mmCIF file of C-alpha atoms and ligand atoms in Angstrom:
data_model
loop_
_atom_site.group_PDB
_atom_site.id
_atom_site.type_symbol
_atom_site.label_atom_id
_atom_site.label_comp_id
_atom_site.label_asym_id
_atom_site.label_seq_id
_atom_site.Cartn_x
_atom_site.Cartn_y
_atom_site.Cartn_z
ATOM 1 C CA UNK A 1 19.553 27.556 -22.459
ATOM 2 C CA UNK A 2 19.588 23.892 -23.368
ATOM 3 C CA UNK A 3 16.239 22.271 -23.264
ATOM 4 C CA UNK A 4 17.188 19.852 -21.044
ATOM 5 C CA UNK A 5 18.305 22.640 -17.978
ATOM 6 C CA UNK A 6 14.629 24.132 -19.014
ATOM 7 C CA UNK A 7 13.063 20.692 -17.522
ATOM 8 C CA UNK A 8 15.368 20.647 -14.975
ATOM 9 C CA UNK A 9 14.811 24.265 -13.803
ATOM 10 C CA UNK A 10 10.622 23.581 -13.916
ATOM 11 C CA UNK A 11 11.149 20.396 -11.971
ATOM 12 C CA UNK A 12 13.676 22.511 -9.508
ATOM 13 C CA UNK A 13 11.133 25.373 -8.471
ATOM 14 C CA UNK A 14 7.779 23.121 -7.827
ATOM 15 C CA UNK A 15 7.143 20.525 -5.270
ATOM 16 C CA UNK A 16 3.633 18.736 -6.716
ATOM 17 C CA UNK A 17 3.462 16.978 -10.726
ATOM 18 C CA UNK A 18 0.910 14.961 -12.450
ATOM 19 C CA UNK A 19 2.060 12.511 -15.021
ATOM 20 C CA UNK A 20 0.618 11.031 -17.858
ATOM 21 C CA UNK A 21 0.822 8.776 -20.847
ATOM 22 C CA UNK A 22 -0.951 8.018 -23.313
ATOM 23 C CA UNK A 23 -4.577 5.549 -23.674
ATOM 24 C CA UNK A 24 -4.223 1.887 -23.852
ATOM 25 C CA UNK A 25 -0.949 2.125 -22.436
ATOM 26 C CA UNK A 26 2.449 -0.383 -23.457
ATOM 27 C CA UNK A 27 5.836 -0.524 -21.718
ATOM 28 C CA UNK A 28 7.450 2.792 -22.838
ATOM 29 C CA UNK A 29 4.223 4.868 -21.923
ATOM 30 C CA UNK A 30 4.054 3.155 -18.350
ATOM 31 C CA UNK A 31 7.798 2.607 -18.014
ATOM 32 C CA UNK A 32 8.288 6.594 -18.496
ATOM 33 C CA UNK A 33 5.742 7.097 -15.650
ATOM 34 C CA UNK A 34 7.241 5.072 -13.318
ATOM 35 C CA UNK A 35 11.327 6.059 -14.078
ATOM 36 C CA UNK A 36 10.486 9.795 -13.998
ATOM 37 C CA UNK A 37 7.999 9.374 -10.973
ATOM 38 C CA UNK A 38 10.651 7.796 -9.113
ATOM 39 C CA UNK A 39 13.636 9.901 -9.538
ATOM 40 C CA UNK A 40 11.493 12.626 -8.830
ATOM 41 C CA UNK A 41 10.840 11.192 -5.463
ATOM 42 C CA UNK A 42 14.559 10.517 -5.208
ATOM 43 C CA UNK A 43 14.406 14.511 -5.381
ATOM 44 C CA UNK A 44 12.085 14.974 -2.555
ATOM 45 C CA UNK A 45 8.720 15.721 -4.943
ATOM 46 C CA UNK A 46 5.365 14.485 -4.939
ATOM 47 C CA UNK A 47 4.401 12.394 -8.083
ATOM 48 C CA UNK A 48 0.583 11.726 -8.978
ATOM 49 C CA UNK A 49 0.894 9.259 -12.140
ATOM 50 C CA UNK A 50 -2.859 8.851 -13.755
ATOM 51 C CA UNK A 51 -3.557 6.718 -17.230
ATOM 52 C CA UNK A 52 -6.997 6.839 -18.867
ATOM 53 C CA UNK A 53 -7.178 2.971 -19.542
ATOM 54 C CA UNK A 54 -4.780 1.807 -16.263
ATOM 55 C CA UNK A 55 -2.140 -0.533 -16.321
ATOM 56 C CA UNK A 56 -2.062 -3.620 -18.653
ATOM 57 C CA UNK A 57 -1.760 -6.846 -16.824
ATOM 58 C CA UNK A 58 1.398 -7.769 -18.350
ATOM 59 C CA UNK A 59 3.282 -4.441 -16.743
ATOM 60 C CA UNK A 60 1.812 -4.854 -13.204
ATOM 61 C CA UNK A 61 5.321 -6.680 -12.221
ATOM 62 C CA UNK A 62 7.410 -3.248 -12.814
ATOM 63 C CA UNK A 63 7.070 -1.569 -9.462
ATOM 64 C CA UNK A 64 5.294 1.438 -8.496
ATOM 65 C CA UNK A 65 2.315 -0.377 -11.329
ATOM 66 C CA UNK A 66 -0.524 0.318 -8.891
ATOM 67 C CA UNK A 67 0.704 4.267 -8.325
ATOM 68 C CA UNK A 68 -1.297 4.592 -11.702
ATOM 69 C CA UNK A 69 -4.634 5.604 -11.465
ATOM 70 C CA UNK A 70 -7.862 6.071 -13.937
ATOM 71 C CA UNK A 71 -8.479 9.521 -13.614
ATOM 72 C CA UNK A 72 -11.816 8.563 -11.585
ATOM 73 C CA UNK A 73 -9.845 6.410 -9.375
ATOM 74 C CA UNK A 74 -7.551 9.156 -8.112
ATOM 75 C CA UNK A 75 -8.560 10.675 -4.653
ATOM 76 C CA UNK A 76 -9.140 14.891 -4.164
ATOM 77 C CA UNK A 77 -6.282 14.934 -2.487
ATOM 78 C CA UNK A 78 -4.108 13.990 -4.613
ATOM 79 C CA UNK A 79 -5.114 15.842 -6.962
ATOM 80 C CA UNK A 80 -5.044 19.315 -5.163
ATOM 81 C CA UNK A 81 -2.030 21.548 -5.085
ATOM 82 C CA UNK A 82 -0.591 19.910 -8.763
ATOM 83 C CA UNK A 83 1.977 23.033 -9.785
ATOM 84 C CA UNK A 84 3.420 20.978 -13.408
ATOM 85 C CA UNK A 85 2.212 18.461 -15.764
ATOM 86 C CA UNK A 86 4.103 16.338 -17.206
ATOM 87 C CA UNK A 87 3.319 14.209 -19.957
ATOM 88 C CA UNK A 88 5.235 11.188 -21.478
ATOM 89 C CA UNK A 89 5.397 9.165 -24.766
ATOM 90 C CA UNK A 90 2.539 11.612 -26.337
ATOM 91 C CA UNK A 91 3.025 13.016 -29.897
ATOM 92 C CA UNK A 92 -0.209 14.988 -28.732
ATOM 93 C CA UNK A 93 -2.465 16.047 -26.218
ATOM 94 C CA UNK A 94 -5.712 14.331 -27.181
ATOM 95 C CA UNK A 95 -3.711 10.513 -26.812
ATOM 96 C CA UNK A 96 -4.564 11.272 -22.619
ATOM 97 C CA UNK A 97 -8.568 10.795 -23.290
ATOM 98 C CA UNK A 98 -10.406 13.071 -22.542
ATOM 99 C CA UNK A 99 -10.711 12.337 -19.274
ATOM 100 C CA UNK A 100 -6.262 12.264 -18.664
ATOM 101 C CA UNK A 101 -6.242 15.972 -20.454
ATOM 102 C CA UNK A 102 -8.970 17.313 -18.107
ATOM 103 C CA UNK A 103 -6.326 16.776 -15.355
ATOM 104 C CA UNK A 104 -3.742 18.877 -17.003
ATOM 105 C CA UNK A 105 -5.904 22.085 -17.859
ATOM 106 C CA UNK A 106 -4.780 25.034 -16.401
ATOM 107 C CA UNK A 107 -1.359 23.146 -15.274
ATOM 108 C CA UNK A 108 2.060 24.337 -17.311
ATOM 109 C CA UNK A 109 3.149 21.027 -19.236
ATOM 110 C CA UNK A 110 6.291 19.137 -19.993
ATOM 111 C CA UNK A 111 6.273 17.626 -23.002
ATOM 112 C CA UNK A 112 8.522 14.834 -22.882
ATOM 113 C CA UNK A 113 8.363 12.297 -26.116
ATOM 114 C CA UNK A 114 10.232 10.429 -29.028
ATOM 115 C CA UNK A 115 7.120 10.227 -31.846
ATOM 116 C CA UNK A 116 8.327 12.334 -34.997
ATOM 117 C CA UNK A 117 5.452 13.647 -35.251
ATOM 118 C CA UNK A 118 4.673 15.343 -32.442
ATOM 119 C CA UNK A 119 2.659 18.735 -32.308
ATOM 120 C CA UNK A 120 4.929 20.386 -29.706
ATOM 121 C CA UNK A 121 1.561 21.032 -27.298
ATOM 122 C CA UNK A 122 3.938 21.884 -24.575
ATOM 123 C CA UNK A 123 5.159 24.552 -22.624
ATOM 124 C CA UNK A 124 8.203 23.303 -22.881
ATOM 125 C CA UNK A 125 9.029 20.450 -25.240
ATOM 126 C CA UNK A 126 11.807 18.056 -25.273
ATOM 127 C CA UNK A 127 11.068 15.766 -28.050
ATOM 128 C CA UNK A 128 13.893 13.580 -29.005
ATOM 129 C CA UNK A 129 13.613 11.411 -32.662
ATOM 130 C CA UNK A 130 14.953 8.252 -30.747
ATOM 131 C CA UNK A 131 13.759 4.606 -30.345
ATOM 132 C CA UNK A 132 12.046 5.195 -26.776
ATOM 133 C CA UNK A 133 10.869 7.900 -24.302
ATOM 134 C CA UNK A 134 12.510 6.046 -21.568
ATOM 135 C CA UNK A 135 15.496 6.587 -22.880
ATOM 136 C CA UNK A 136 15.025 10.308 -22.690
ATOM 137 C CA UNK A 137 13.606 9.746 -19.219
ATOM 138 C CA UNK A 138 17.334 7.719 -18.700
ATOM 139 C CA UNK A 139 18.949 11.242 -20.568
ATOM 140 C CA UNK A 140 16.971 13.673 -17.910
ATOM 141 C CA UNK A 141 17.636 11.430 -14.956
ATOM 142 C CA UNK A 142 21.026 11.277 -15.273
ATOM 143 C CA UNK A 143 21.317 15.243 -15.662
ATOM 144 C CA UNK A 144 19.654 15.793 -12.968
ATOM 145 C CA UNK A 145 22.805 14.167 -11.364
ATOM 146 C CA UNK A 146 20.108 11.348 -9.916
ATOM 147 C CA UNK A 147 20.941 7.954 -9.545
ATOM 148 C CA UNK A 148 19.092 5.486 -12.117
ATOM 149 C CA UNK A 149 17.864 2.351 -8.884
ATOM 150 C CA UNK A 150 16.947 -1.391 -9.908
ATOM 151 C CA UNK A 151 13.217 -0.557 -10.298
ATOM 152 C CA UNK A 152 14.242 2.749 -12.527
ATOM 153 C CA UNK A 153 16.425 0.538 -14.752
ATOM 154 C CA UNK A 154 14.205 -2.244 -15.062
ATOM 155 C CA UNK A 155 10.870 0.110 -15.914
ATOM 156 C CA UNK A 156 12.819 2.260 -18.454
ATOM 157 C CA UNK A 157 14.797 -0.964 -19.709
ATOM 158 C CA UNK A 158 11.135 -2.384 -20.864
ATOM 159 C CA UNK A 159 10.539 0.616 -22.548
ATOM 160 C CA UNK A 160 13.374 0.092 -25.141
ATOM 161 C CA UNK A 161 12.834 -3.183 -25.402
ATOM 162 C CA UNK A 162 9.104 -2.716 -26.315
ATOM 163 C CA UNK A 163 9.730 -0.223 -28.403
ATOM 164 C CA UNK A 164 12.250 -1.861 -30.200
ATOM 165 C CA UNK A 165 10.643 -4.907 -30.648
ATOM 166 C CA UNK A 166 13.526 -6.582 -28.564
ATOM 167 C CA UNK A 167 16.354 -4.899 -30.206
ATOM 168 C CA UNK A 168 14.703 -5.981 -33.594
ATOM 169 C CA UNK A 169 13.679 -2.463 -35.559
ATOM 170 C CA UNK A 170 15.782 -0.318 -37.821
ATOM 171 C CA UNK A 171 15.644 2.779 -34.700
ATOM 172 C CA UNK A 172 18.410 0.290 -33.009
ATOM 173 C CA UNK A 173 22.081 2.256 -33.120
ATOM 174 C CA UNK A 174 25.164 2.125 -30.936
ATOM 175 C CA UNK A 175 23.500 4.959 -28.503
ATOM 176 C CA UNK A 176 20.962 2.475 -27.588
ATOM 177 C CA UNK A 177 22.361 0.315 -26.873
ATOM 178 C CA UNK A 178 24.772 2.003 -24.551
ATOM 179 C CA UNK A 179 21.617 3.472 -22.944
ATOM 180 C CA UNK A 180 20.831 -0.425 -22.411
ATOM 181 C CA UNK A 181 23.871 -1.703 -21.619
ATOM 182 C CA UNK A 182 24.191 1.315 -18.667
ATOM 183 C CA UNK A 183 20.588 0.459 -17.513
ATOM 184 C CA UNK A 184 21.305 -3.426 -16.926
ATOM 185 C CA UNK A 185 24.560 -2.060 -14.738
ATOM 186 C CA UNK A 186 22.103 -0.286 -12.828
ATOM 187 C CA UNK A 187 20.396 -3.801 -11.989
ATOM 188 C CA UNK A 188 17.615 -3.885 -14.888
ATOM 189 C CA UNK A 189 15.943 -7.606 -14.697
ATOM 190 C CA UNK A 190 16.031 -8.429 -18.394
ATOM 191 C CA UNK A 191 14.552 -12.087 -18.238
ATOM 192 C CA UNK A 192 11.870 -10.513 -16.234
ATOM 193 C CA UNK A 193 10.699 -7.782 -18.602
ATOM 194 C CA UNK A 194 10.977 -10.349 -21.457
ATOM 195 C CA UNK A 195 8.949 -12.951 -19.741
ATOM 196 C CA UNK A 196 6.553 -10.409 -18.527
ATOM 197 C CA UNK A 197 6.206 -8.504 -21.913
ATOM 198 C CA UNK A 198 6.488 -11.951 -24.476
ATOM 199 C CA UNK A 199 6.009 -15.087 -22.416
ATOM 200 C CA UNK A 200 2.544 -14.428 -20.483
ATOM 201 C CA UNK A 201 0.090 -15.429 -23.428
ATOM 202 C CA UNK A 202 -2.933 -16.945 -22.569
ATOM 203 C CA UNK A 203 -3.279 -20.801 -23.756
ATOM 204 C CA UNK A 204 -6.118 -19.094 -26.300
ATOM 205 C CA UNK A 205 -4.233 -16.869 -28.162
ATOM 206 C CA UNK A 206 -2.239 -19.699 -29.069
ATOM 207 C CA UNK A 207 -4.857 -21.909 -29.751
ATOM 208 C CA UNK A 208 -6.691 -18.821 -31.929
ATOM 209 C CA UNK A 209 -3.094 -18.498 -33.758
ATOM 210 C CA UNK A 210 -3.064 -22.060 -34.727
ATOM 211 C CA UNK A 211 -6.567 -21.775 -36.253
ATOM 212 C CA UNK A 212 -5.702 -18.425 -37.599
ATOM 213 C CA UNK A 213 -2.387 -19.061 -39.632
ATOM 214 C CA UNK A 214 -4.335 -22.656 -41.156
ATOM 215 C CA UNK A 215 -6.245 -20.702 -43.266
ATOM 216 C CA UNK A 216 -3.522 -18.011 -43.750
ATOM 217 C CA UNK A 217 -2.890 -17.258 -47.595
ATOM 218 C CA UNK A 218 0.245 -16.135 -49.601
ATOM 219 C CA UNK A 219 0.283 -14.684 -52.946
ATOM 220 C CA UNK A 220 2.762 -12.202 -54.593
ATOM 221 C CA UNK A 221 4.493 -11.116 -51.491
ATOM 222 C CA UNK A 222 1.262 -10.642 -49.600
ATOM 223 C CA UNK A 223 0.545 -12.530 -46.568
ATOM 224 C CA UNK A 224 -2.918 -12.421 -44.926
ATOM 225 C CA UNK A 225 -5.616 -14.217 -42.977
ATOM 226 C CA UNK A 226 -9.343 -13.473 -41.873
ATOM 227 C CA UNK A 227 -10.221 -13.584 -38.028
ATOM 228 C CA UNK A 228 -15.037 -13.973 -38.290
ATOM 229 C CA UNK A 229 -16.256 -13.869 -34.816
ATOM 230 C CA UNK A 230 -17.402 -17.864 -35.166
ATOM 231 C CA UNK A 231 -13.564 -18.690 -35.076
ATOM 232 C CA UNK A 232 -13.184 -16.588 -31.898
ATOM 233 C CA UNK A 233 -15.820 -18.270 -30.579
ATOM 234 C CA UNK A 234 -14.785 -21.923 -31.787
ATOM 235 C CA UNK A 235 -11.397 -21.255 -29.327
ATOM 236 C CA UNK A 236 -13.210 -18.987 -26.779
ATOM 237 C CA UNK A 237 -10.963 -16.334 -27.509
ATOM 238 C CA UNK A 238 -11.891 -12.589 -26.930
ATOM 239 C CA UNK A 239 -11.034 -10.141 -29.866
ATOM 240 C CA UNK A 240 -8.433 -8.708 -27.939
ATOM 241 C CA UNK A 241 -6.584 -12.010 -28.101
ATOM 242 C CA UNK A 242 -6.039 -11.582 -32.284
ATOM 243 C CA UNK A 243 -3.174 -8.796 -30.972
ATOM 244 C CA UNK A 244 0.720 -9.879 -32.353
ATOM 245 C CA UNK A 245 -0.830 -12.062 -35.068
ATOM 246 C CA UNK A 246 -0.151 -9.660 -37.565
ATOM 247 C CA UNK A 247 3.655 -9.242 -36.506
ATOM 248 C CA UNK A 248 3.409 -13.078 -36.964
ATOM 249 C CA UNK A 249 2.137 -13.486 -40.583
ATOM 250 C CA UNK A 250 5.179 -10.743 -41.591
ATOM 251 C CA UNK A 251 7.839 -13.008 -40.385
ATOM 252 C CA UNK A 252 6.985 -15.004 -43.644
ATOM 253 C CA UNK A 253 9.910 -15.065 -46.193
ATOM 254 C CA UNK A 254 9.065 -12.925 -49.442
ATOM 255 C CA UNK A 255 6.193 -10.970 -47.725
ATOM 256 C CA UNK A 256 6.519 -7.846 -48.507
ATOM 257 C CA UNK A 257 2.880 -6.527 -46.820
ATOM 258 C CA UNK A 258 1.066 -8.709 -44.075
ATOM 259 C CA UNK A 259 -2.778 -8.459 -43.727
ATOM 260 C CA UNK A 260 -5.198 -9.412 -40.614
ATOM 261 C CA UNK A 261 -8.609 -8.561 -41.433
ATOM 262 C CA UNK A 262 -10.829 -9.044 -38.399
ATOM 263 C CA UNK A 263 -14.944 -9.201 -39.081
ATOM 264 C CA UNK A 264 -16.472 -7.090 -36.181
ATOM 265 C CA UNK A 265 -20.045 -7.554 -35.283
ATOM 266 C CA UNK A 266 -21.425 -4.498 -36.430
ATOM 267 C CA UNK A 267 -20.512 -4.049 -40.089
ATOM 268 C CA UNK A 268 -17.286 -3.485 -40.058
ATOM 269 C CA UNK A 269 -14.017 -5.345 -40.728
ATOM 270 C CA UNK A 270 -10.545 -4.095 -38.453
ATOM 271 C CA UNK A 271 -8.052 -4.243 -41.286
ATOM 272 C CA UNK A 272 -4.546 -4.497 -39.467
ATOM 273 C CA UNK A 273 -1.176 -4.033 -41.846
ATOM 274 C CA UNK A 274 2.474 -4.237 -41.518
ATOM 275 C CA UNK A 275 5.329 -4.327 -44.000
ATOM 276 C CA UNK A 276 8.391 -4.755 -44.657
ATOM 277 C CA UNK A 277 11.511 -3.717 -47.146
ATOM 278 C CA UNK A 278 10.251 -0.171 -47.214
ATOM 279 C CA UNK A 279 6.236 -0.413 -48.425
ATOM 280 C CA UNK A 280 4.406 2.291 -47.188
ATOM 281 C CA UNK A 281 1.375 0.266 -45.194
ATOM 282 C CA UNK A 282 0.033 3.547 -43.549
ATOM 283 C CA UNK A 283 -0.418 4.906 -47.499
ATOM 284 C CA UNK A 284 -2.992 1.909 -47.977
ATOM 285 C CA UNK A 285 -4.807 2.341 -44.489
ATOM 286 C CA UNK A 286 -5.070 6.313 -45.148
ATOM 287 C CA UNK A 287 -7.189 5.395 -48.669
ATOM 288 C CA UNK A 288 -9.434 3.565 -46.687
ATOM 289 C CA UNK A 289 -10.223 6.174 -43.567
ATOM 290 C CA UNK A 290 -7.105 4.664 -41.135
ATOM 291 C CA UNK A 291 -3.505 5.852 -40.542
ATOM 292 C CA UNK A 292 -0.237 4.920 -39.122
ATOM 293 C CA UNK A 293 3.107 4.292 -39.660
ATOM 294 C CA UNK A 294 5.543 3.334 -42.744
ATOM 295 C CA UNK A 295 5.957 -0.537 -41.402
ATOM 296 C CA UNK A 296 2.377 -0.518 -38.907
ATOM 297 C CA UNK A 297 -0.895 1.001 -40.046
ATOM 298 C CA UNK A 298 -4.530 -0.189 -39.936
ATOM 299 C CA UNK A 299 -8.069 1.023 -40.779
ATOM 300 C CA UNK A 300 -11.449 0.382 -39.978
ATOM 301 C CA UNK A 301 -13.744 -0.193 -43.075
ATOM 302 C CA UNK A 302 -17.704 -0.740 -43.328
ATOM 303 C CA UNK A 303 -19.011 -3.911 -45.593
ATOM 304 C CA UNK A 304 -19.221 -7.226 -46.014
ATOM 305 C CA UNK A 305 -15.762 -9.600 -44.763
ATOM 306 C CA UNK A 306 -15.421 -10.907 -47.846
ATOM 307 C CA UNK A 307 -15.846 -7.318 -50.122
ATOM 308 C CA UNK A 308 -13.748 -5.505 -47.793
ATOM 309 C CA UNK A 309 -10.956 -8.048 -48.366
ATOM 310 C CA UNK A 310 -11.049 -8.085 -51.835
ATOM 311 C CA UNK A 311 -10.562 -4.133 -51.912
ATOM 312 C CA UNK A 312 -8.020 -3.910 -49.658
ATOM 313 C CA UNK A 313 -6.089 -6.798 -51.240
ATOM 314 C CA UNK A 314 -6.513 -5.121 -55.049
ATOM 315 C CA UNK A 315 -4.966 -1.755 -53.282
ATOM 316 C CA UNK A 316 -1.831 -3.535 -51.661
ATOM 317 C CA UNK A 317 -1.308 -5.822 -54.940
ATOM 318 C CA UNK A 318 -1.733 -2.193 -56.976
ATOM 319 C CA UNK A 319 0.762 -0.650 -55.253
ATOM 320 C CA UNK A 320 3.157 -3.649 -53.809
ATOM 321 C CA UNK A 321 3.631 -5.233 -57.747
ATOM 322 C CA UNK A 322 3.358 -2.001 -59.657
HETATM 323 MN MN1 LIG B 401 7.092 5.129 -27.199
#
């Protein structure tokens, strides 16, 4: 039996599911939520959609948002009678918090994700190595012989585009974009999700950017800057506001490793990388206690600003102009 006629069958046979995604949530996480939770309800179900951390402000436009609850937030009833669990855009079970995975003891779950990685935690797994989980939320819709509405198209259209960077990362193939070009028929709002997902920056972050890429440096294909709480505070920006800068500095010509290093106040300096043509970043965060991917990785390292730098700068060079 084809995985996809095991989901199927699951959703067939029960009435009540929980869905969830994954902490500190972006557009494929809360996209898949919304896409599945709705063509379930096309299919006569009852959908109760919980996130640990909520819905980020910039997503509150895709409809359905506020059917997303903290787990605390989420009333008894609700929450009784839940046959299935379903959980989206996870490559494992601990990304719920700890509170999101209480909700799915006991439950039989439906592990439903794109990260190649992924520890196979569920019952039944259908874990597909493509550029989004909404587009495997798209695949299952549509074989359930459900029809894909505006608000479907749109949520699950701002999952590829997120996770694509905008149709800008090497996971980008003629399936895709299909996938896309079948979800915009179905009346996806493509200015909205970019204006929602690129275009809603507060006038700070652009003011912190400004200050940040000044005292940016570039030296033998390695781009970086430092972010000290003083300059946050010089803008009145909030850490979280130093987000995307890093995807900034790699856009530089020649760079082949870009480097945020952010002082925090107690110690500790939040080293963000990314790369590009090919260098392993998440090798260089893993020596220092962090992880990630090939092109995105980060650590956090105890010390001094200005040591931490230096040791994270003589790694990259070590391994970037061996
Ligand atoms: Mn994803």
């Amino acid at each position: 039996m084809n995985r996809l006629k095991e989901v199927e069958d699951v959703i067939s046979r029960h009435k009540k599911f929980i869905i969830g995604s994954h902490r500190s949530p972006e557009a494929d996480a809360i996209g898949s939520q919304l896409g599945l939770s709705r063509a379930l309800r096309q299919r006569g179900k009852k959908t109760t959609l919980v996130n640990v951390d909520g819905v980020p402000r910039n997503l509150s436009f895709l409809k359905g948002a506020d059917s997303i609850k903290k787990p605390g937030e989420i009333d008894d009833k609700k929450l009784s009678g839940i046959e299935v669990g379903i959980v989206v855009d996870c490559s494992d079970l601990d990304r719920l918090g700890d509170a999101g995975k209480r909700l799915f003891e006991g439950l039989p779950v439906i592990n439903i994700d794109h990260h190649k990685d992924n520890d196979k935690f569920g019952d039944i797994n259908y874990v597909q190595g493509v550029a989004a989980t909404t587009e495997i939320i798209a695949e299952l819709i549509e074989y359930m012989g459900l029809t894909i509405d505006e608000p479907m198209a749109t949520a699950l259209y701002a999952g590829i585009i997120a996770d694509t960077s905008s149709f800008r990362n090497d996971n980008v193939n003629p399936d895709l974009m299909e996938r896309s070009a079948e979800l915009l028929r179905r009346g996806a709002n493509a200015r909205s999700v970019i204006v929602n997902l690129y275009e809603r920056e507060p006038f700070i972050k652009l003011k912190l950017l400004g200050e940040v890429l000044s005292n940016a440096k570039f030296n033998n294909g390695i781009v970086w800057t430092t972010i000290t709480p003083s300059l946050l505070e010089k803008v009145s920006a909030s850490g979280e506001d130093t987000e995307g800068i890093v995807g900034t500095l790699r856009t530089t010509e020649g760079a082949k490793v870009a480097c945020v290093f952010k002082e925090l106040s107690d110690n500790r300096v939040k080293v963000s990388l990314r790369s590009k043509e090919g260098f392993d970043v998440s090798r260089v965060a893993s020596k220092f206690g962090g992880g990630g991917h090939t092109v995105a990785a980060g650590c956090l390292v105890k010390g001094e600003l200005e040591e931490v730098r230096k040791r994270v700068l003589s790694e990259i060079d070590k391994r970037v102009n061996a």
